[in-house]
mmCIF file of C-alpha atoms in Angstrom:
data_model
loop_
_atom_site.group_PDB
_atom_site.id
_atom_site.type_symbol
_atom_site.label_atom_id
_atom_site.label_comp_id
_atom_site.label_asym_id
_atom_site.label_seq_id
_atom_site.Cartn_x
_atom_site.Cartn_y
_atom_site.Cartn_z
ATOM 1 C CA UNK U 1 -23.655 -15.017 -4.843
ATOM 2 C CA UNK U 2 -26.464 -16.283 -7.229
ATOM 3 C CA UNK U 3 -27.603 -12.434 -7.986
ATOM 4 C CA UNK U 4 -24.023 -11.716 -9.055
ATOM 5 C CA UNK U 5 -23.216 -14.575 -11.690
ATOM 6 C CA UNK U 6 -26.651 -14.240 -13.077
ATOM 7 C CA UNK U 7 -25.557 -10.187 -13.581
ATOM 8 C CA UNK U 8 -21.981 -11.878 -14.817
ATOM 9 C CA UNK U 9 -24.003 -14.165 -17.272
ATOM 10 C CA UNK U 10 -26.262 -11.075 -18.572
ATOM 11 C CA UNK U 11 -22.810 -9.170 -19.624
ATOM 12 C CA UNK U 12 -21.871 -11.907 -20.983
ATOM 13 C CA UNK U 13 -25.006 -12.194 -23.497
ATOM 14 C CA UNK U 14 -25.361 -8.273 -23.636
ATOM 15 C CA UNK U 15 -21.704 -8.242 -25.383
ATOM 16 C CA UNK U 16 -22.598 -11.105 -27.505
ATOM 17 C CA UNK U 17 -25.469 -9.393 -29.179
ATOM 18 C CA UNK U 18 -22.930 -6.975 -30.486
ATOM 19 C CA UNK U 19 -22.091 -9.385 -33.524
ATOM 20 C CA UNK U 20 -20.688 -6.716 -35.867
ATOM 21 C CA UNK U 21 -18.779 -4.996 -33.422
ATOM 22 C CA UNK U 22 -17.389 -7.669 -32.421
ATOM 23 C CA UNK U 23 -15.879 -8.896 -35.802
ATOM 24 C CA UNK U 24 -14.490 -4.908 -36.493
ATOM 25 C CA UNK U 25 -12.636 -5.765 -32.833
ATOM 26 C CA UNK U 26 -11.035 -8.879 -33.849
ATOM 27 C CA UNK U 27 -10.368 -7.540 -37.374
ATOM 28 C CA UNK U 28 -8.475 -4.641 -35.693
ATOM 29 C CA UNK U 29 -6.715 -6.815 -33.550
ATOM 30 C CA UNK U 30 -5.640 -9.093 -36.068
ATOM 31 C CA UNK U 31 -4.521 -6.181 -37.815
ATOM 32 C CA UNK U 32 -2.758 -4.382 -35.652
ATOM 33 C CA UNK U 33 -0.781 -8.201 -34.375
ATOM 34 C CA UNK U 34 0.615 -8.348 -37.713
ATOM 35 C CA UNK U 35 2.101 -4.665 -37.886
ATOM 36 C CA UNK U 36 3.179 -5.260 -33.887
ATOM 37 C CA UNK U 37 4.656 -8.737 -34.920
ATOM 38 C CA UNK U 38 6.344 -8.038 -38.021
ATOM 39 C CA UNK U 39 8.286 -4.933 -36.517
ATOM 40 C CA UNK U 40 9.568 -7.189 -32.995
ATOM 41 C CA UNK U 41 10.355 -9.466 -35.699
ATOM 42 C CA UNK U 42 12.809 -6.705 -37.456
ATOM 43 C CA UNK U 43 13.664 -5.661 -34.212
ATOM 44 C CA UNK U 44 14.392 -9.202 -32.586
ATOM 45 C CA UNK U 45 16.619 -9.816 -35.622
ATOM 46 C CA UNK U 46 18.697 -6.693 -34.457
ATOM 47 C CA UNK U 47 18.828 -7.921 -30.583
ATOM 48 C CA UNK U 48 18.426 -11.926 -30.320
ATOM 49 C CA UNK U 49 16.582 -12.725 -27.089
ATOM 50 C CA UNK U 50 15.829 -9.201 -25.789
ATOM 51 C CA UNK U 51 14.365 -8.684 -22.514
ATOM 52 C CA UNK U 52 15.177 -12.627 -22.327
ATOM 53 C CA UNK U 53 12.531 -13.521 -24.910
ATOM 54 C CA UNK U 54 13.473 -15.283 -28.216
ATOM 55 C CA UNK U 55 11.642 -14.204 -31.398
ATOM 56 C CA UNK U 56 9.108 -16.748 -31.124
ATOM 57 C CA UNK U 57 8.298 -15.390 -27.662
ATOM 58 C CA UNK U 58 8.773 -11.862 -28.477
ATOM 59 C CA UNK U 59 6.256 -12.619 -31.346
ATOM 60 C CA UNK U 60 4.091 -14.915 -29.013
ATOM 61 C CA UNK U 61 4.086 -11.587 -26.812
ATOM 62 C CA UNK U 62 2.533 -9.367 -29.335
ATOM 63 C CA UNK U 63 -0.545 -11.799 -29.908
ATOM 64 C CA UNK U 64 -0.855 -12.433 -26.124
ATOM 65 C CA UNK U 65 -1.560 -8.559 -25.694
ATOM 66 C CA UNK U 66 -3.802 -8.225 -28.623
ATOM 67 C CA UNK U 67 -5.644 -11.213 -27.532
ATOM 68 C CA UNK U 68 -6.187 -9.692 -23.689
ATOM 69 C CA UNK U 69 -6.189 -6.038 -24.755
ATOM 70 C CA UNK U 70 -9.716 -6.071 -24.538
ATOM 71 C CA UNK U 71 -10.279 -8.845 -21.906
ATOM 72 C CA UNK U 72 -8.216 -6.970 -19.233
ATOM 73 C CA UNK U 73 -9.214 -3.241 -20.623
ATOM 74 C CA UNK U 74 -5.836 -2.366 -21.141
ATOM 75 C CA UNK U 75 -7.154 1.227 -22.720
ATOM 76 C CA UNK U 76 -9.786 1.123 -20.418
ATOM 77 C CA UNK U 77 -13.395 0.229 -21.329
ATOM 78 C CA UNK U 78 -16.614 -1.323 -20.292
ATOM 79 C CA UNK U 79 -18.049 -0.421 -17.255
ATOM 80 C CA UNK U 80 -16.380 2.897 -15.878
ATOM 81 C CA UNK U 81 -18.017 5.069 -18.852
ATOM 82 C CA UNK U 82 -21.609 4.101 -17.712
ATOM 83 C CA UNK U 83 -21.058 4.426 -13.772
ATOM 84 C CA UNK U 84 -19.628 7.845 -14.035
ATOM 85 C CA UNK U 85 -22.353 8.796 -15.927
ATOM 86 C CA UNK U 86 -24.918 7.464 -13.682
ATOM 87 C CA UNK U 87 -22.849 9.583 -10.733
ATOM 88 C CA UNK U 88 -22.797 13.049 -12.973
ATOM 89 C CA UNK U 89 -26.833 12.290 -13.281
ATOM 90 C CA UNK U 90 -27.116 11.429 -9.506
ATOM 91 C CA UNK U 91 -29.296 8.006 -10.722
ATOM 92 C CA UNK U 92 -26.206 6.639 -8.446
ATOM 93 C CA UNK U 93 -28.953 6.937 -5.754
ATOM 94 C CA UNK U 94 -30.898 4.824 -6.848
ATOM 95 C CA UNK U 95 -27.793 2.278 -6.664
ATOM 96 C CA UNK U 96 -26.478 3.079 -3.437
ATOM 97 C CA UNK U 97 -30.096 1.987 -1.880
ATOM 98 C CA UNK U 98 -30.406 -1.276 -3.760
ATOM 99 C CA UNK U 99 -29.952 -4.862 -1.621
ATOM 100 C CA UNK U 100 -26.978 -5.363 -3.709
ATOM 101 C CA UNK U 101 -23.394 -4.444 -3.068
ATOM 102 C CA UNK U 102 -22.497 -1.698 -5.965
ATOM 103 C CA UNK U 103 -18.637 -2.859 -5.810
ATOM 104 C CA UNK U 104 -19.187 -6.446 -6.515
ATOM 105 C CA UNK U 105 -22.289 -5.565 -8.785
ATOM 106 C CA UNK U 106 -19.975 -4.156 -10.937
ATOM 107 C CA UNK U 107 -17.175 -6.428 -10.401
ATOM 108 C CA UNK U 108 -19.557 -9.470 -11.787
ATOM 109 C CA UNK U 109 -20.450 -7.528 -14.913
ATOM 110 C CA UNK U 110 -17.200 -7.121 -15.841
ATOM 111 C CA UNK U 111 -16.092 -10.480 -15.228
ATOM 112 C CA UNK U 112 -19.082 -11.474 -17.658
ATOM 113 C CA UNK U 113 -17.447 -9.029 -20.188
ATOM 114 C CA UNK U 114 -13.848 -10.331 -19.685
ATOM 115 C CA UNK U 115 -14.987 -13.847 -20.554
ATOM 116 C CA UNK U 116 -16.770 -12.869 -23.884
ATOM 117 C CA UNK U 117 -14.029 -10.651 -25.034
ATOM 118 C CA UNK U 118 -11.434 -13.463 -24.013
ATOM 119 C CA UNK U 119 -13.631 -15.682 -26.096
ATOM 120 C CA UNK U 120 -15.020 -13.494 -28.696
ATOM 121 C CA UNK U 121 -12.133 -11.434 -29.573
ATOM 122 C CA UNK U 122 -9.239 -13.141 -28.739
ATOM 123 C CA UNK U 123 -9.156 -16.512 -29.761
ATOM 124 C CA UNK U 124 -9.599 -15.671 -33.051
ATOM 125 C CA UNK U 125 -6.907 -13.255 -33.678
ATOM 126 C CA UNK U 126 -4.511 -15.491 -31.856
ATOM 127 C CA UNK U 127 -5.519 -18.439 -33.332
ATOM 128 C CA UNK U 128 -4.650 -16.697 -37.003
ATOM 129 C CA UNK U 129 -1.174 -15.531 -35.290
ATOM 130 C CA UNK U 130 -0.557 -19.254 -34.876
ATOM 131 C CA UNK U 131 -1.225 -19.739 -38.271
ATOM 132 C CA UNK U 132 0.757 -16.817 -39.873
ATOM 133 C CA UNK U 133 3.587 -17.587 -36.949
ATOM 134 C CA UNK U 134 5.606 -19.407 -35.264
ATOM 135 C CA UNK U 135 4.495 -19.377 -31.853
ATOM 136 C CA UNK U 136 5.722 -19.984 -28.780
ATOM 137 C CA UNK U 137 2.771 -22.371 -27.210
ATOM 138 C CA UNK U 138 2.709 -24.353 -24.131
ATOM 139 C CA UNK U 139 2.459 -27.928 -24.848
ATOM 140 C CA UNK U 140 1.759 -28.879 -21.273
ATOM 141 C CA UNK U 141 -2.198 -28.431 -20.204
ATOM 142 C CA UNK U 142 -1.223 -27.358 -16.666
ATOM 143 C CA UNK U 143 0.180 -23.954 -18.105
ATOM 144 C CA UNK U 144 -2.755 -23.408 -19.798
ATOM 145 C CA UNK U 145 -4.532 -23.374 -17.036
ATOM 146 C CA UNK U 146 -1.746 -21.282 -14.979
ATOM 147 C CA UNK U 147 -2.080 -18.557 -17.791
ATOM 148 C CA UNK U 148 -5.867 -18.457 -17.223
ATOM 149 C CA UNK U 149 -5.964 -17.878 -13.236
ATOM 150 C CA UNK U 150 -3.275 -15.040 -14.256
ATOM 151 C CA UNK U 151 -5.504 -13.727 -16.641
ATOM 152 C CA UNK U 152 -8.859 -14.064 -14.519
ATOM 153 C CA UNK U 153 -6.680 -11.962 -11.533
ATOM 154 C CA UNK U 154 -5.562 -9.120 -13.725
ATOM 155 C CA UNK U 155 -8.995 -8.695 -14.660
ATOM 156 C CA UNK U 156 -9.873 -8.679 -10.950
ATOM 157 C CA UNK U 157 -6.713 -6.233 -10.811
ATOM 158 C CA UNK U 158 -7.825 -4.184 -13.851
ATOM 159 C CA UNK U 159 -11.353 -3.710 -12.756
ATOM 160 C CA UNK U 160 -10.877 -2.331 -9.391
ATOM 161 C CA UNK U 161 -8.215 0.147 -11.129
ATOM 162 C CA UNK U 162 -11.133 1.715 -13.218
ATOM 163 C CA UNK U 163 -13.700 0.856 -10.777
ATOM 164 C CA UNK U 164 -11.464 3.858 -8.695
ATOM 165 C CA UNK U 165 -11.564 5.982 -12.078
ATOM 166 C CA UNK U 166 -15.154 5.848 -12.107
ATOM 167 C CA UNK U 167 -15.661 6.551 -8.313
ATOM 168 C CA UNK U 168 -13.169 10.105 -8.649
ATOM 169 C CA UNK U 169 -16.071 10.920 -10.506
ATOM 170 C CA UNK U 170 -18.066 11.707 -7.253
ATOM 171 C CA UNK U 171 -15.500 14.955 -6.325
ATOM 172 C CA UNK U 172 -14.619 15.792 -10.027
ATOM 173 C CA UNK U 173 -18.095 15.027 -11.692
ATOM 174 C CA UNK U 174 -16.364 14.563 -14.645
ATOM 175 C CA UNK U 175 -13.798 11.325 -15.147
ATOM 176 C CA UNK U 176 -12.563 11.868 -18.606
ATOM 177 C CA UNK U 177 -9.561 13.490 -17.693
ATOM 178 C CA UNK U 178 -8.611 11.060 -14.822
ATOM 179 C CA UNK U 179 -9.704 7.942 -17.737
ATOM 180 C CA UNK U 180 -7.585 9.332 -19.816
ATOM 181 C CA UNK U 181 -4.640 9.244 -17.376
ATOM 182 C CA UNK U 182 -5.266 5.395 -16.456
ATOM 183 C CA UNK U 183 -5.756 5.141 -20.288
ATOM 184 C CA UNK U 184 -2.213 5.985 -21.202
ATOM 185 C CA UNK U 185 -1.054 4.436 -17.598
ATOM 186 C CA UNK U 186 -2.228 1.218 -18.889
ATOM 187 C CA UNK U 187 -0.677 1.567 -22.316
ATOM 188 C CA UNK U 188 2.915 2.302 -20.885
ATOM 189 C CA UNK U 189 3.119 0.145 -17.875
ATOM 190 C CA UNK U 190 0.753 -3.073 -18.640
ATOM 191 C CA UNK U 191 3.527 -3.903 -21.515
ATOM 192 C CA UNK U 192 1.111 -3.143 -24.421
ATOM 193 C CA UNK U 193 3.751 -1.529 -26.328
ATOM 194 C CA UNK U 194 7.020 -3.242 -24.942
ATOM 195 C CA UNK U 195 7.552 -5.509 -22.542
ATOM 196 C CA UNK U 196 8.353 -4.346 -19.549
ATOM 197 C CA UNK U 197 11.577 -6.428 -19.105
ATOM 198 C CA UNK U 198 12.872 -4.090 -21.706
ATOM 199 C CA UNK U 199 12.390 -1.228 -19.877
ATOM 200 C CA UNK U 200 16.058 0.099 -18.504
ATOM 201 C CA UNK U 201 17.081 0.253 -15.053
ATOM 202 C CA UNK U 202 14.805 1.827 -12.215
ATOM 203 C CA UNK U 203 12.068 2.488 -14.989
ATOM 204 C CA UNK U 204 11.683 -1.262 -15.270
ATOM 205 C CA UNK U 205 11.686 -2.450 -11.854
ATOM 206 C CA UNK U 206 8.656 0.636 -11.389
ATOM 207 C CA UNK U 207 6.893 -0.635 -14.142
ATOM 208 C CA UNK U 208 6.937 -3.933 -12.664
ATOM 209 C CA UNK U 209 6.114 -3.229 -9.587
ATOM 210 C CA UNK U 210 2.493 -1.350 -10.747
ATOM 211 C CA UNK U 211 -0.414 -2.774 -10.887
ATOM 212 C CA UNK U 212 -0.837 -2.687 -14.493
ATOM 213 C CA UNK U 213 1.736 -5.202 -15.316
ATOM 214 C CA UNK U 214 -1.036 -8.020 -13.739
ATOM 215 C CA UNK U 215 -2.569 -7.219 -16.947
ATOM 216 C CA UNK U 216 -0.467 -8.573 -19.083
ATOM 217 C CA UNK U 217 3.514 -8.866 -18.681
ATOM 218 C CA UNK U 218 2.960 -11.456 -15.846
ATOM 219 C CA UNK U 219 0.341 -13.499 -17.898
ATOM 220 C CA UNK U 220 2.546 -13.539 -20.876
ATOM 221 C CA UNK U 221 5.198 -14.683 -18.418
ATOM 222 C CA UNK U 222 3.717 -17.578 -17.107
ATOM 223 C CA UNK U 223 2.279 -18.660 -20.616
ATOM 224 C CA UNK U 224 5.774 -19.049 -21.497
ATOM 225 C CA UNK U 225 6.343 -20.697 -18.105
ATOM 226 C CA UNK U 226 9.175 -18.466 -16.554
ATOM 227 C CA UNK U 227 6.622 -18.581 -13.582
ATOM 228 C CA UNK U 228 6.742 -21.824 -12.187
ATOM 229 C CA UNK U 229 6.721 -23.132 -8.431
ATOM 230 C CA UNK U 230 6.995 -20.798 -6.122
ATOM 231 C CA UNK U 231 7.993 -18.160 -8.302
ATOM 232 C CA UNK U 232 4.552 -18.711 -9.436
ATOM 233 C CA UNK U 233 2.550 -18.619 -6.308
ATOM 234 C CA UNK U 234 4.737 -15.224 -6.146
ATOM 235 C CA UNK U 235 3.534 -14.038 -9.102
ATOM 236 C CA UNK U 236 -0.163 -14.914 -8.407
ATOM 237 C CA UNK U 237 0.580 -13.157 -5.099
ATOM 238 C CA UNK U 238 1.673 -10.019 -6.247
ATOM 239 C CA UNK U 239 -1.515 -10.080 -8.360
ATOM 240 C CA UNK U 240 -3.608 -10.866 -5.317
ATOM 241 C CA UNK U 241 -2.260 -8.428 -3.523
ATOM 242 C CA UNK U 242 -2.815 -5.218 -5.538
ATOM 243 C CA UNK U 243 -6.470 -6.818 -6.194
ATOM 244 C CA UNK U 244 -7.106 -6.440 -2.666
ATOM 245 C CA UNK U 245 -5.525 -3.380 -2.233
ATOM 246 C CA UNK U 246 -7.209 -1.790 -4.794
ATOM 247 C CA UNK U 247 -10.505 -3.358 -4.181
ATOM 248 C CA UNK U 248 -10.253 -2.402 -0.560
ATOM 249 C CA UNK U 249 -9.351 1.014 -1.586
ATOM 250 C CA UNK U 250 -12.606 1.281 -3.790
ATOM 251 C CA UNK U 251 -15.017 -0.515 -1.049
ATOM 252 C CA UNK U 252 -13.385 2.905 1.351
ATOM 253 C CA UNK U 253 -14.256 5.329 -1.520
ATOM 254 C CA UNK U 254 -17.393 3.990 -1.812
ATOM 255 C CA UNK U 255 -18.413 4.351 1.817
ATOM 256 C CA UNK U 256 -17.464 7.492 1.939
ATOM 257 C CA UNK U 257 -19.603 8.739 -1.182
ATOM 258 C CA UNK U 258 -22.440 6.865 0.060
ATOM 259 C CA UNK U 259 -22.242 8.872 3.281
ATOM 260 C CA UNK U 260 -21.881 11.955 0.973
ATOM 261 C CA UNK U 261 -25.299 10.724 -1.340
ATOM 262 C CA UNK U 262 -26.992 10.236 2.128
ATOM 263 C CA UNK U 263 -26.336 13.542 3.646
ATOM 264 C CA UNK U 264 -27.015 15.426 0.375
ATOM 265 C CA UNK U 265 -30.465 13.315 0.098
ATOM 266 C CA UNK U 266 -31.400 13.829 3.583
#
């Protein structure tokens, strides 16, 4: 476990040398809060506590997803660009025959990511939401922390989604058209544009039940602590479980392109 938080620490300083890039990200995101906020704050106006939020939530909402947009890749991002293109090259090889497990390799370095980007490019934007807002914060510690082992599992849960985009990459040798599925997948159904509990009828008890609203309608959720007891324990559940699924899912993939690299190379 020591090889994989040193690689975890390493994306954590590789992101942080990308100062100016960095700042553009949280200027974007700061921009792009205050058009989000000020139109659920016309449209809360129209329809008081919609989806069951007030405006102070509904606006609490809109920094919450510009603060983890880039944390849990909501668009997609980080790693999956770089490992297809070290499968289209066949330097995957090289990978495949190292003494380190490629899943959880790539798992640590985009944990390391996660953290700067929750750090580097989300505090600040919803720190100056705070300021320009009123939000709807938790005053008790203990939620805090429940938001943050929400947000560390949809990471978990948003990783092994692209970690499976990357891997289609071994039959298609090209994953820009399956990214750019997940891509608008994780738009739609993470709650990046609405929150899911406004979605109508059978539409919104799907969208719930996908993965992609681990990312962040269910961390939003418990921030504002509609997740509590066992309800919570549910909610980290239903988290857990896709994780696994959809790690397990990858680990199978990847055994079964390994056999294919071995064959091909032998």
């Amino acid at each position: 476990m020591r090889l994989y938080a040193v690689v975890a620490a390493g994306a954590f300083r590789r992101y942080a040398t990308y100062r100016v890039a960095t700042f553009a990200g949280v200027f974007t995101n700061t921009v792009f809060g205050f058009i989000l906020a000020y139109a659920y704050t016309a449209l809360w106006d129209e329809r008081p506590q919609l989806g069951g939020y007030d405006l102070s939530q509904a606006v609490t909402y809109v920094w919450l997803g510009q603060a983890l947009l880039m944390t849990c890749a909501m668009m997609g991002g980080g790693f999956e660009d770089e490992l297809v293109e070290r499968i289209r090259t066949g330097d995957i090889a090289v990978d495949l025959y190292r003494p380190a497990d490629l899943q959880l390799w790539w798992l640590a370095g985009d944990l390391g990511r996660a953290a700067f980007h929750l750090l580097g490019r989300g505090i600040v934007p919803m720190a100056l939401g705070a300021f320009a807002f009123e939000l709807a914060l938790p005053a008790d510690p203990l939620t805090w922390l429940a938001f943050l082992v929400a947000v560390a599992l949809g990471v978990v849960v948003s990783f092994a989604i692209r970690f499976l985009v990357a891997l289609s990459a071994f039959w298609l040798m090209d994953g820009a058209g399956v990214a750019q599925m997940a891509m608008l997948a994780g738009m739609f159904f993470s709650g990046l544009l609405l929150p899911l509990n406004l979605f109508p009828g059978v539409l919104g008890e799907v969208a719930r039940a996908l993965p992609w609203s681990s990312l962040l309608q269910i961390p939003a959720d418990v921030f504002f602590g509609k997740h509590t007891g066992w309800d919570l324990a549910g909610a980290y559940a239903f988290q857990a479980g896709w994780a696994l699924a959809l790690l397990a899912t990858g680990r199978l993939l990847q055994s079964v392109a390994t056999r294919r690299v071995v064959v091909q190379g032998g």
